[in-house]
mmCIF file of C-alpha atoms and ligand atoms in Angstrom:
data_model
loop_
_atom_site.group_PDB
_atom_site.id
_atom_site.type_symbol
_atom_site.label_atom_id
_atom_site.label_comp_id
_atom_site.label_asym_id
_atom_site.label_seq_id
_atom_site.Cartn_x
_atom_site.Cartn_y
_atom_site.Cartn_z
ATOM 1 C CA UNK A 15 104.291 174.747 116.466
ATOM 2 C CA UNK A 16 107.199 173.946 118.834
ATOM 3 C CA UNK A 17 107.692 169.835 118.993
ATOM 4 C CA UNK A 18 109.195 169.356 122.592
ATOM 5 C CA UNK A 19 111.135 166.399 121.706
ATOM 6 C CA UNK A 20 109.972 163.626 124.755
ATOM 7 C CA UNK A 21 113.181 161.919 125.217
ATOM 8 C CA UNK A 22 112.108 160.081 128.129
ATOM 9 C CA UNK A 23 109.472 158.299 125.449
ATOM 10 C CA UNK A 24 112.418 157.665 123.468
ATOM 11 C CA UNK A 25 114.661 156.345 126.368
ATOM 12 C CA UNK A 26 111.677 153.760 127.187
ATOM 13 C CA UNK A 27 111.292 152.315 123.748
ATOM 14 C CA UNK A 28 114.832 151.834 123.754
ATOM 15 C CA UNK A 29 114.722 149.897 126.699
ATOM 16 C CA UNK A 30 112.293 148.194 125.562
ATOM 17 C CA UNK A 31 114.162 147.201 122.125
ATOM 18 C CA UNK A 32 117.306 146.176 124.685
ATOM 19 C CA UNK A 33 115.110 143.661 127.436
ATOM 20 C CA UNK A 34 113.630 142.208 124.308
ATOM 21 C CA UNK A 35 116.657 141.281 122.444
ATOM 22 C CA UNK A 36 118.424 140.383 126.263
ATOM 23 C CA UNK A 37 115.197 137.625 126.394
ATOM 24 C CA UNK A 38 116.469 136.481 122.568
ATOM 25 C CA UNK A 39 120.088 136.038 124.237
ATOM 26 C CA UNK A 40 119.098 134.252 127.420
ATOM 27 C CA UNK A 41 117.433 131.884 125.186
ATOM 28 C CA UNK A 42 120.396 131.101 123.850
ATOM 29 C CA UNK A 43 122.441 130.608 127.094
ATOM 30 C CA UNK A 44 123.844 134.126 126.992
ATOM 31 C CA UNK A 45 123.565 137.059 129.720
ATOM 32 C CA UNK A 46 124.855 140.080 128.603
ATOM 33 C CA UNK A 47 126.638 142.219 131.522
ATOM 34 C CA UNK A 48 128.185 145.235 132.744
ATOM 35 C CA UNK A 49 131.248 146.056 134.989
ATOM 36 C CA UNK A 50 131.724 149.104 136.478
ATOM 37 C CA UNK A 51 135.435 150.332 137.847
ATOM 38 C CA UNK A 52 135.096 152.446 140.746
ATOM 39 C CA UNK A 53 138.967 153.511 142.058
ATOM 40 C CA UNK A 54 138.104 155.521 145.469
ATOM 41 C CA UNK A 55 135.179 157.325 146.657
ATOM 42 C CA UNK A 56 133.979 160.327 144.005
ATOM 43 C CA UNK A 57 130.600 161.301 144.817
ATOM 44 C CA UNK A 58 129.603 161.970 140.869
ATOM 45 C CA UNK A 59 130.964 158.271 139.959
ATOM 46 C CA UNK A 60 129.076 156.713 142.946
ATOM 47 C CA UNK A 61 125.979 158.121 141.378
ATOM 48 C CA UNK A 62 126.773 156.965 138.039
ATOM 49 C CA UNK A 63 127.991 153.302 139.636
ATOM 50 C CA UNK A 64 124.328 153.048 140.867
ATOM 51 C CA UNK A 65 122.655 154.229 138.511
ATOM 52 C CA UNK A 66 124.121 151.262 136.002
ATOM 53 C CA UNK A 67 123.591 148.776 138.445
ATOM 54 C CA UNK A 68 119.544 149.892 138.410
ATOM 55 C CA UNK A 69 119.354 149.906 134.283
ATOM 56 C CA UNK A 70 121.196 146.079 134.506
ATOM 57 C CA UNK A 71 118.771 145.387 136.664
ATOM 58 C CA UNK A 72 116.019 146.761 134.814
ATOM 59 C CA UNK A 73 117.674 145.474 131.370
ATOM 60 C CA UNK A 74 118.065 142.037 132.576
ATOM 61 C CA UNK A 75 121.684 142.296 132.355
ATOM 62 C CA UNK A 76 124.402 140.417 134.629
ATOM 63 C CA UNK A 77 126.634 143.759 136.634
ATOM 64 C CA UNK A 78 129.707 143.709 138.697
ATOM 65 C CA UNK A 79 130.692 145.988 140.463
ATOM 66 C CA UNK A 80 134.108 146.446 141.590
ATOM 67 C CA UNK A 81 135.634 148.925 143.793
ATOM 68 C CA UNK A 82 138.988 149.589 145.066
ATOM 69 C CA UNK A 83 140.529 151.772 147.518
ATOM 70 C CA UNK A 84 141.892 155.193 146.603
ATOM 71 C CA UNK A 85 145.207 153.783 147.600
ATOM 72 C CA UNK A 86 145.027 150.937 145.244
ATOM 73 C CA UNK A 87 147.868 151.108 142.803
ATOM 74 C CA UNK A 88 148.193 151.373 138.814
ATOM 75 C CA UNK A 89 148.872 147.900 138.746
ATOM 76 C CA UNK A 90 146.464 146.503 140.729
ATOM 77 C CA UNK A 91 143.791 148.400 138.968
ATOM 78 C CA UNK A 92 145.152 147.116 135.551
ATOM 79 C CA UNK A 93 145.313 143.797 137.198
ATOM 80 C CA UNK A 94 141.222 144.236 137.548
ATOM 81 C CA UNK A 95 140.816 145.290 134.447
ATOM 82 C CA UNK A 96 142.893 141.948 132.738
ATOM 83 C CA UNK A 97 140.403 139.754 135.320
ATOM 84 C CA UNK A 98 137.223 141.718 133.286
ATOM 85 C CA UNK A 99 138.672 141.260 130.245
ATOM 86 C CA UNK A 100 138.555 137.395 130.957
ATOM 87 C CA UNK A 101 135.361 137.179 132.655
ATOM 88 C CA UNK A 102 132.961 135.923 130.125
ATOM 89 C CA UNK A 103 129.632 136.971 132.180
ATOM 90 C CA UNK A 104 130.831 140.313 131.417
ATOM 91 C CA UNK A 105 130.206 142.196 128.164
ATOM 92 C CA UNK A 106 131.262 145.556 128.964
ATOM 93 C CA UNK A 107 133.544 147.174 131.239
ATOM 94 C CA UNK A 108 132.908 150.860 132.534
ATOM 95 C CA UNK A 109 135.818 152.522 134.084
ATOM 96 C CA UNK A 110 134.161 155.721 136.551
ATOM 97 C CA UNK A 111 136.459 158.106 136.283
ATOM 98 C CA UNK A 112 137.825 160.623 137.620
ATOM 99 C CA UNK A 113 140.471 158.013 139.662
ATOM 100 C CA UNK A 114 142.830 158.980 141.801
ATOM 101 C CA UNK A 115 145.990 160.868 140.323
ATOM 102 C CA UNK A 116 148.044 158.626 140.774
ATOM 103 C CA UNK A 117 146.464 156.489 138.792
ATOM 104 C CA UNK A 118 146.757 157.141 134.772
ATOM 105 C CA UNK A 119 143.594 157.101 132.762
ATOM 106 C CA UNK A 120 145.608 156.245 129.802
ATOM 107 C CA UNK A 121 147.252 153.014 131.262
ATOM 108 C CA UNK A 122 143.682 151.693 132.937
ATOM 109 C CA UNK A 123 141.858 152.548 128.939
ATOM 110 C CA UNK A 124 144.324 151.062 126.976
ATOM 111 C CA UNK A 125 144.034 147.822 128.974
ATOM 112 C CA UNK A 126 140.118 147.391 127.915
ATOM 113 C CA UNK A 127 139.453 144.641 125.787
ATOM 114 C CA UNK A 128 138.173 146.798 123.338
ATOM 115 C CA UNK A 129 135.861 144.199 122.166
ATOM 116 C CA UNK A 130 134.491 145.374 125.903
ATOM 117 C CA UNK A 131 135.134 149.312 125.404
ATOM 118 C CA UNK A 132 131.226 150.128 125.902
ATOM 119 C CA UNK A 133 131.822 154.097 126.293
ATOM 120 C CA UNK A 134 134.387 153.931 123.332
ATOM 121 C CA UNK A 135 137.370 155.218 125.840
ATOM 122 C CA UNK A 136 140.249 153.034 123.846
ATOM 123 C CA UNK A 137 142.061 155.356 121.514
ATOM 124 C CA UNK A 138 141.551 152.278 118.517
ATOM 125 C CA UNK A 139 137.541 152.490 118.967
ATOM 126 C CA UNK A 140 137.806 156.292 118.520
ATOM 127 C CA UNK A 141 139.877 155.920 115.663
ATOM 128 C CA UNK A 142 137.403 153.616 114.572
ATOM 129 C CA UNK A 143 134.889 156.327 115.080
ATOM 130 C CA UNK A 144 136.784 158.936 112.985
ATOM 131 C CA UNK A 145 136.923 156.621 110.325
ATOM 132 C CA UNK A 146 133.325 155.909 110.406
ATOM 133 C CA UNK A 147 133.375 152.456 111.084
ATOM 134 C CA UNK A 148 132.356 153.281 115.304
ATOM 135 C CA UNK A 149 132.077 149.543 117.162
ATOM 136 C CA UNK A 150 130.899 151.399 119.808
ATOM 137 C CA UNK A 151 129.635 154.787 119.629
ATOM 138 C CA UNK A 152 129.983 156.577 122.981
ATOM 139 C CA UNK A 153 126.885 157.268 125.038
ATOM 140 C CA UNK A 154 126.085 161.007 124.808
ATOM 141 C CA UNK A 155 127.025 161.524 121.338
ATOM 142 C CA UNK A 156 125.087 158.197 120.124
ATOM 143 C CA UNK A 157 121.987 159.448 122.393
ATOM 144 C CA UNK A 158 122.065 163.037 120.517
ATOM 145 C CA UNK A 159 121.899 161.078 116.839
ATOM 146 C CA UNK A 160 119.519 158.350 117.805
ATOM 147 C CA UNK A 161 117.085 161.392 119.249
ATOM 148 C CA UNK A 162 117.329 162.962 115.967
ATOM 149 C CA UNK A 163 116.920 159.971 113.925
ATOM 150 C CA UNK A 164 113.790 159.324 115.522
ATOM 151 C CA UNK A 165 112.661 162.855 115.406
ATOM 152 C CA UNK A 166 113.144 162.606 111.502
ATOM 153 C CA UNK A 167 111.003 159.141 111.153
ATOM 154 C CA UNK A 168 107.944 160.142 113.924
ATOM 155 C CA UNK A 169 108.067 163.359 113.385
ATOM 156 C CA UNK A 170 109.246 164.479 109.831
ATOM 157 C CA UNK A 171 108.437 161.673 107.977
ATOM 158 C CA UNK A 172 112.056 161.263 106.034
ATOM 159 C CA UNK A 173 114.699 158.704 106.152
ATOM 160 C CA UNK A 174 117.325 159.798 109.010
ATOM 161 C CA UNK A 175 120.046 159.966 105.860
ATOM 162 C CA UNK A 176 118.622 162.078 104.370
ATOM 163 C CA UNK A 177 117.460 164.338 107.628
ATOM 164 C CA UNK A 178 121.483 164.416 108.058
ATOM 165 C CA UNK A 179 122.852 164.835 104.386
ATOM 166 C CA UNK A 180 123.820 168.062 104.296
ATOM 167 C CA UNK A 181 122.055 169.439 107.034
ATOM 168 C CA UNK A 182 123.793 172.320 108.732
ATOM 169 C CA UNK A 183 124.935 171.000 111.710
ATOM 170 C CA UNK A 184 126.400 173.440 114.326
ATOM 171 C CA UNK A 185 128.242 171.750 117.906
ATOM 172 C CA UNK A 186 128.915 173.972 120.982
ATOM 173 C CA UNK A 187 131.739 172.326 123.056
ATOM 174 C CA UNK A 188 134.997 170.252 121.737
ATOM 175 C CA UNK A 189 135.138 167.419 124.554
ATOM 176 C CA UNK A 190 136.771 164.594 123.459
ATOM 177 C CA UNK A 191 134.166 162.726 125.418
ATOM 178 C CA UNK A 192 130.776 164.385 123.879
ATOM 179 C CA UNK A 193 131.248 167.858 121.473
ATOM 180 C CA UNK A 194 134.265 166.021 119.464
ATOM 181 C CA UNK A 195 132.019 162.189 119.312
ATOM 182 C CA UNK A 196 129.019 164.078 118.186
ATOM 183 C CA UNK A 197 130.472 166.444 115.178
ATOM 184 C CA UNK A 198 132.013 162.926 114.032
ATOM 185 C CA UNK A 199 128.947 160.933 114.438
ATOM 186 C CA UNK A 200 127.113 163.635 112.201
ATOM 187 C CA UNK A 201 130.122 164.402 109.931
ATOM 188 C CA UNK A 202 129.882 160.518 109.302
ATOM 189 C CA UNK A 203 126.160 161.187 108.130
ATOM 190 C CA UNK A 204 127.117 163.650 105.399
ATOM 191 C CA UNK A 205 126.050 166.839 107.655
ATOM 192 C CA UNK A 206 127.920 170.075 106.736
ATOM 193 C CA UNK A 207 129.421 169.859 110.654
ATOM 194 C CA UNK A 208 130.664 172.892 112.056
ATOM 195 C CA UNK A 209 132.584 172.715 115.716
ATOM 196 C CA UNK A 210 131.935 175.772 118.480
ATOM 197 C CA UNK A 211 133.802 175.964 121.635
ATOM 198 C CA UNK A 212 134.848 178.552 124.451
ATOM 199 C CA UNK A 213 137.356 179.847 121.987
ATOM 200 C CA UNK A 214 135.125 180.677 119.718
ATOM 201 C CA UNK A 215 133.262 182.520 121.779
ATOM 202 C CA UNK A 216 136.496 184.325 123.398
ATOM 203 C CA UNK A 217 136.408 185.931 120.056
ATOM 204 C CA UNK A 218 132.919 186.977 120.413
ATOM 205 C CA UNK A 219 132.039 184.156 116.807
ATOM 206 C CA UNK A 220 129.591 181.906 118.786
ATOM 207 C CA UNK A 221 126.409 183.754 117.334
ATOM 208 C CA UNK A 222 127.882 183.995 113.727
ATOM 209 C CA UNK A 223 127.990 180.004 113.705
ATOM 210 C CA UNK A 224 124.808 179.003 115.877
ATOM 211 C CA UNK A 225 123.162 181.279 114.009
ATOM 212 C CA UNK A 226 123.551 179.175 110.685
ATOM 213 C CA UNK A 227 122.413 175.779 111.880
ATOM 214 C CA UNK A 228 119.911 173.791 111.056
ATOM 215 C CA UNK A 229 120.251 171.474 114.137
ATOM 216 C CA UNK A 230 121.858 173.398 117.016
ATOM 217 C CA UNK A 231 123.930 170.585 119.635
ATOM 218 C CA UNK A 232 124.945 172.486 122.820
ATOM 219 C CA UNK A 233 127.268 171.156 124.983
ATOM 220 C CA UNK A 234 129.201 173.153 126.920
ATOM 221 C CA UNK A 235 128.240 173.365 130.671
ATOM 222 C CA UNK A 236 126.870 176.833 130.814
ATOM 223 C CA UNK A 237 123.995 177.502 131.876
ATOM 224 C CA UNK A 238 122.102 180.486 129.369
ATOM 225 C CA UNK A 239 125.249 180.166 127.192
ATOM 226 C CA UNK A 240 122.599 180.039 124.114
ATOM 227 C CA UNK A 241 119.416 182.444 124.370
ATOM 228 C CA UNK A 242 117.211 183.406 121.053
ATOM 229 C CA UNK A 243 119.199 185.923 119.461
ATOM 230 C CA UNK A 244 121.979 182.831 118.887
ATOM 231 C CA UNK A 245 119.313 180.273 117.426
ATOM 232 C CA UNK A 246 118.400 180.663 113.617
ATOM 233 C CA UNK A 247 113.781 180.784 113.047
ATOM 234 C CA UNK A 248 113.535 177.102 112.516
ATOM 235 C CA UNK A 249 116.309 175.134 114.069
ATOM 236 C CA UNK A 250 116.239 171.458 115.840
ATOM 237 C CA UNK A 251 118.086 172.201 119.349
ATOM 238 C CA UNK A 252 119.364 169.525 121.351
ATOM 239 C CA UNK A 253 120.618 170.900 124.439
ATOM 240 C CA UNK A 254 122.983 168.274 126.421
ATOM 241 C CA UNK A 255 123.783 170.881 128.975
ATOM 242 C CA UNK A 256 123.184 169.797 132.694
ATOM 243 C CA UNK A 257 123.738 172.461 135.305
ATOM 244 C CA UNK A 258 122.748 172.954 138.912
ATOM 245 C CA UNK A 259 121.864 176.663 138.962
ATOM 246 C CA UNK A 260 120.369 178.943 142.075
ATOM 247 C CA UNK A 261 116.269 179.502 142.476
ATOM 248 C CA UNK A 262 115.120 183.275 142.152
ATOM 249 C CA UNK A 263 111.685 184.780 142.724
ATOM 250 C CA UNK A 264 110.404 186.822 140.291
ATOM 251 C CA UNK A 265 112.237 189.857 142.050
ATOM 252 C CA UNK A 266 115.201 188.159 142.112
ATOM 253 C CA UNK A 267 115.186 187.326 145.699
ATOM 254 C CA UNK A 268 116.765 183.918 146.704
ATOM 255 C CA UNK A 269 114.189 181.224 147.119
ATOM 256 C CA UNK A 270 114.867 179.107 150.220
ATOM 257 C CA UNK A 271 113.562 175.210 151.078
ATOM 258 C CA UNK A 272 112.507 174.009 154.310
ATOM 259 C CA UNK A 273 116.419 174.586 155.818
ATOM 260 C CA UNK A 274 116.459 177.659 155.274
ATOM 261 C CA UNK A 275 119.219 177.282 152.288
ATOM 262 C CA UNK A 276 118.262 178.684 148.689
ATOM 263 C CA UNK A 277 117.286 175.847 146.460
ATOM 264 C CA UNK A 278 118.860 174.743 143.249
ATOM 265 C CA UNK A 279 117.382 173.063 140.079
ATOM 266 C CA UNK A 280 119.211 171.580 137.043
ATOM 267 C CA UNK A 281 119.154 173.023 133.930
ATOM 268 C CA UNK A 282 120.502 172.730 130.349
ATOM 269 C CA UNK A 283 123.003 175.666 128.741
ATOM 270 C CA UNK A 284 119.942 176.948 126.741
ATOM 271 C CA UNK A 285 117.190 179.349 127.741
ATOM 272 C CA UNK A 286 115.115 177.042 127.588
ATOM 273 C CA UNK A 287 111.792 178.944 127.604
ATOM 274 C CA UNK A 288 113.223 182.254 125.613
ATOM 275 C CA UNK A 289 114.598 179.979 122.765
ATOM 276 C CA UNK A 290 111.810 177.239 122.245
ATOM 277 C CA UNK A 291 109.372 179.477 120.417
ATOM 278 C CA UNK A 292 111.713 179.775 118.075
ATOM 279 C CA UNK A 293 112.508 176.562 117.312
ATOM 280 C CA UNK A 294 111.092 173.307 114.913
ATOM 281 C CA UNK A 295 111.717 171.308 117.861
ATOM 282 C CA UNK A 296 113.386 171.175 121.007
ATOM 283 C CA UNK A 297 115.211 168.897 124.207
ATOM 284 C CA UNK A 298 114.396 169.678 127.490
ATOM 285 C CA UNK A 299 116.384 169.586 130.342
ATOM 286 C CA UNK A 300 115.711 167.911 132.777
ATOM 287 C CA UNK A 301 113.966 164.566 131.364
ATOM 288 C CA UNK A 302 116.375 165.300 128.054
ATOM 289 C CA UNK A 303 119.044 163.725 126.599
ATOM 290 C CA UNK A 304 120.249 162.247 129.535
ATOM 291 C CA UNK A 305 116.988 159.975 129.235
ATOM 292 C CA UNK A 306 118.453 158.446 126.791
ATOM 293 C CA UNK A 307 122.180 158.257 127.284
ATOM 294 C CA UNK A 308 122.572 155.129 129.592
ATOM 295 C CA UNK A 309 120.173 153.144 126.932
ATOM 296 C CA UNK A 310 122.673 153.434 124.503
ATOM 297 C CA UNK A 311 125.666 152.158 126.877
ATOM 298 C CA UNK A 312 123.229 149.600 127.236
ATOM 299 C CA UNK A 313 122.894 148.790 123.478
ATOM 300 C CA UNK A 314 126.664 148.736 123.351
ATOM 301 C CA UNK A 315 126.942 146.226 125.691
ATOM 302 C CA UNK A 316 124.171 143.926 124.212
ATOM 303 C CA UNK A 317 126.363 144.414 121.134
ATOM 304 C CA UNK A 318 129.657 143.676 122.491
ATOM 305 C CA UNK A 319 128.032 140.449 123.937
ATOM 306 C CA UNK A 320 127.070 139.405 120.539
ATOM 307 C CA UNK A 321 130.611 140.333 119.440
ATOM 308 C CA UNK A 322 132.365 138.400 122.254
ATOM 309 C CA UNK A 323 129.783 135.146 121.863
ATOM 310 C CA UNK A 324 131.152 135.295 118.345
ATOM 311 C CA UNK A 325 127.402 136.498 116.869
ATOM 312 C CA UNK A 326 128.132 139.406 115.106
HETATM 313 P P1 NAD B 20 133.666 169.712 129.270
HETATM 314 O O1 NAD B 20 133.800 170.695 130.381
HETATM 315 O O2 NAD B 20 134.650 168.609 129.136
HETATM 316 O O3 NAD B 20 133.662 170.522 127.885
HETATM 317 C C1 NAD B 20 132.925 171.707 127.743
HETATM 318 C C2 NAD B 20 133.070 172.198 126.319
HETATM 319 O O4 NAD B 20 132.276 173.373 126.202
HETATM 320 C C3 NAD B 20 134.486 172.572 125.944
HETATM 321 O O5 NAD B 20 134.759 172.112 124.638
HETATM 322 C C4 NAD B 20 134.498 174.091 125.979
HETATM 323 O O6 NAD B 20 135.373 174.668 125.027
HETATM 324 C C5 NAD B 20 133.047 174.415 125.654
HETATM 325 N N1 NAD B 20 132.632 175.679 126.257
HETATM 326 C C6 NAD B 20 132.744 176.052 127.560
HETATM 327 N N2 NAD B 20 132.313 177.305 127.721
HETATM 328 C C7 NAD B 20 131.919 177.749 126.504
HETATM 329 C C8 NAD B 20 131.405 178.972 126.033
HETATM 330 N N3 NAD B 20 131.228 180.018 126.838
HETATM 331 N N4 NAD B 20 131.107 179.066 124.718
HETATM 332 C C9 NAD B 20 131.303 178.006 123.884
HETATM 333 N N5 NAD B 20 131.797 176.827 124.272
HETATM 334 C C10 NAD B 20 132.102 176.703 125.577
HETATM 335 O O7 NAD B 20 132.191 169.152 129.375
HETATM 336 P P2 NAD B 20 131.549 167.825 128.719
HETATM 337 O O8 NAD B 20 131.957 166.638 129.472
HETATM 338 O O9 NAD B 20 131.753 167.880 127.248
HETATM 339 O O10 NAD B 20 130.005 168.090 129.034
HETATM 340 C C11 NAD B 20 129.307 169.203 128.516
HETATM 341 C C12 NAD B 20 127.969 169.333 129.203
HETATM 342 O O11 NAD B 20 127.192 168.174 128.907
HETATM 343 C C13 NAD B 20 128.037 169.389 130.731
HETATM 344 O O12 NAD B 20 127.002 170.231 131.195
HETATM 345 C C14 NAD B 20 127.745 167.960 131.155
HETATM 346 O O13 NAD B 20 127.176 167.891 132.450
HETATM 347 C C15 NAD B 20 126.744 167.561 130.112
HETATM 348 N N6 NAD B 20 126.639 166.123 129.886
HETATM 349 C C16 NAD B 20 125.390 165.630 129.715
HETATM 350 C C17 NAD B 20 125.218 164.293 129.456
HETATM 351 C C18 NAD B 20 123.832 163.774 129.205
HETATM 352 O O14 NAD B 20 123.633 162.576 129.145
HETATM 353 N N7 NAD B 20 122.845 164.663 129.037
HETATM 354 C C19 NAD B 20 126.302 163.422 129.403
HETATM 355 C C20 NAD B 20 127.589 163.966 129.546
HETATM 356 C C21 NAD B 20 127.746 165.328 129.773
#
C-alpha cells in the first residue's frame, strides 16, 4: 500500500516543537525574531514577505520587516543589512530576492552576519554545509530530509541513519538553492547520492538514473517531468516541484471559472496520480513539502537566537 506522506501533519508538529521551545526562551528574557529584506516591489517576494510575517506571528517570534525602494542603492541596502546585524531582537535576517539589478546579490549575502544567515545564503555557511558541519541548513533541502527522517521513525520503524546509509538516493535539479543543498544534506548521511539535471536529460539519461533510486527527490520545475516508467517498483518520492499548470476536461477542452478565463491549479513535476501506485510512499503537491519548508527557516532562527544569546 501507497503511504501518502501528510506533510502538512509534519509541518504542524514542527511548529509545535518551535512555539514550545520559543515559550522556554521567553522565559528566559529572549524573543527570537525574523527580518525580512524586501528591495522593490516583486510580486513572488511580497508573498513570501507575508507569509513570514504570519508564521512569526504564529511562532511567537519578534519580525521586521523592512522595505526599500527599487531605487535604493547597494549601499544603502548593505547599510540595512549592518543595522540587522546589530539589532539584537533579531535572530535571522531573510533577504527576498530577486532585487533590483542593480543591486548585487553577492555584496547584500556576504554582509549577513552569518551567525544570522537563516536560509544559509553566505558562501561560509554553504561551505559549512559541504563539509558537513551545516549551522544552518537551508529551508527546502532541510524540509526534504526532516520529511524522510520522520517517514523512517513513524513509518518504517528504523533509525533515520540507517534509512540514509547507503540508500540510493537519486536528485532531479542542480540549484544551488535546493537540488545542490539536498544531494549534500543526504551525501552527508552516507546515501549513495546521485545528481540529475536538464543536462542529463538533454542526453535522453534521466530514466537510466531515476530509475535506480531508492528515494526519488524531484526538483526541477516541470510539471510531468517524472511519470511511472522513470520511478523504480518501490521508491520513496518526494516531489518539491510547484507549478501553476492549465485545467482540462476530460476531452481536453479548457475549463473556465466564473470570468470566463481557463483556470489553473498548482502542481508538483511528478504525475502525481500515474506514479503513486508505484511507489512505498509518496509527497503530494499541493499540501507537500512546502508544508514544511518555512518550519525549518523557523527552526534556524530559534537556533541562531540560541547562538547569538551565547546558548549554544
Ligand atoms: P531552478 O529553476 O533554479 O532549477 C531547476 C533545476 O531543475 C535545474 O538544476 C535544472 O537543471 C533542472 N531541470 C530543469 N528542467 C529539467 C529537465 N527537463 N530534466 C531534468 N532536470 C531539469 O529551480 P529551483 O529554485 O531549484 O526550484 C525547483 C522547483 O522547486 C520549482 O518548481 C520551485 O517552485 C520548487 N520549490 C519548491 C519549494 C517548496 O518549499 N516546496 C521551495 C523552493 C522551490
Amino acid at each position: 500500500m501507497t503511504k501518502i506522506i501528510d506533510c502538512v501533519a509534519i509541518g504542524e508538529e514542527i511548529m509545535e516543537e518551535i512555539q514550545t521551545e520559543t515559550r522556554e526562551l521567553k522565559a528566559k528574557g529572549i524573543t527570537p525574531g525574523i527580518a525580512t529584506l524586501l528591495v522593490g516591489d516583486d510580486f513572488g517576494s511580497k508573498m513570501y514577505r507575508g507569509q513570514v510575517e504570519k508564521f512569526c506571528e504564529e511562532a511567537g517570534f519578534n519580525y521586521v520587516n523592512k522595505t526599500l525602494p527599487a531605487e535604493a542603492t547597494e549601499e544603502q541596502v548593505k547599510e540595512v543589512v549592518l543595522e540587522l546585524n546589530g539589532d539584537r531582537s533579531v535572530s535571522g535576517i531573510l533577504p527576498l530576492r530577486p532585487f533590483p539589478e542593480h543591486i548585487s546579490d553577492y555584496a547584500v549575502i556576504n554582509t549577513i552576519d552569518i551567525n544570522k544567515d537563516i536560509d544559509c545564503f553566505h558562501p561560509f555557511n554553504m561551505g559549512k554545509l559541504t563539509l558537513g558541519e551545516a549551522i544552518f541548513p537551508p529551508a527546502t533541502p532541510a524540509a526534504v530530509i526532516e520529511i524522510l527522517e520522520r517517514y523512517a521513525r513513524a513509518e518504517e520503524k528504523v533509525d533515520p541513519k540507517d534509512f540514509f546509509e547507503g540508500a540510493e538516493i537519486v536528485v532531479v535539479g542542480h540549484s544551488n538553492t535546493v537540488g545542490k543543498p539536498t544531494a549534500l544534506l543526504a551525501l552527508n548521511r552516507n546515501a549513495t547520492t546521485s545528481v540529475t539535471h536538464v543536462f542529463t536529460s538533454m542526453k535522453e539519461n534521466l530514466e537510466k538514473h531515476t530509475l535506480g533510486a531508492d528515494i526519488l527527490i524531484v526538483a526541477a520545475g516541470k510539471a510531468n517531468l517524472i511519470g511511472p516508467e522513470q520511478v523504480r517498483e518501490g521508491a520513496i518520492v518526494i516531489d518539491v516541484g510547484i507549478n501553476r499548470v492549465k485545467v482540462f476536461d476530460e476531452n481536453g477542452q479548457p475549463v473556465l471559472n466564473d470570468k470566463g478565463k481557463q483556470k489553473t491549479k498548482t502542481v508538483g513535476d511528478v504525475s502525481f496520480e500515474a506514479v503513486k501506485d508505484k511507489t512505498k510512499a509518496i509527497t503530494p503537491v499541493p499540501r507537500g513539502v512546502g508544508s514544511v519548508t518555512n518550519r525549518m527557516l523557523m527552526r534556524n532562527a530559534l537556533k541562531a537566537c540560541k547562538i547569538n544569546y551565547g546558548l549554544l
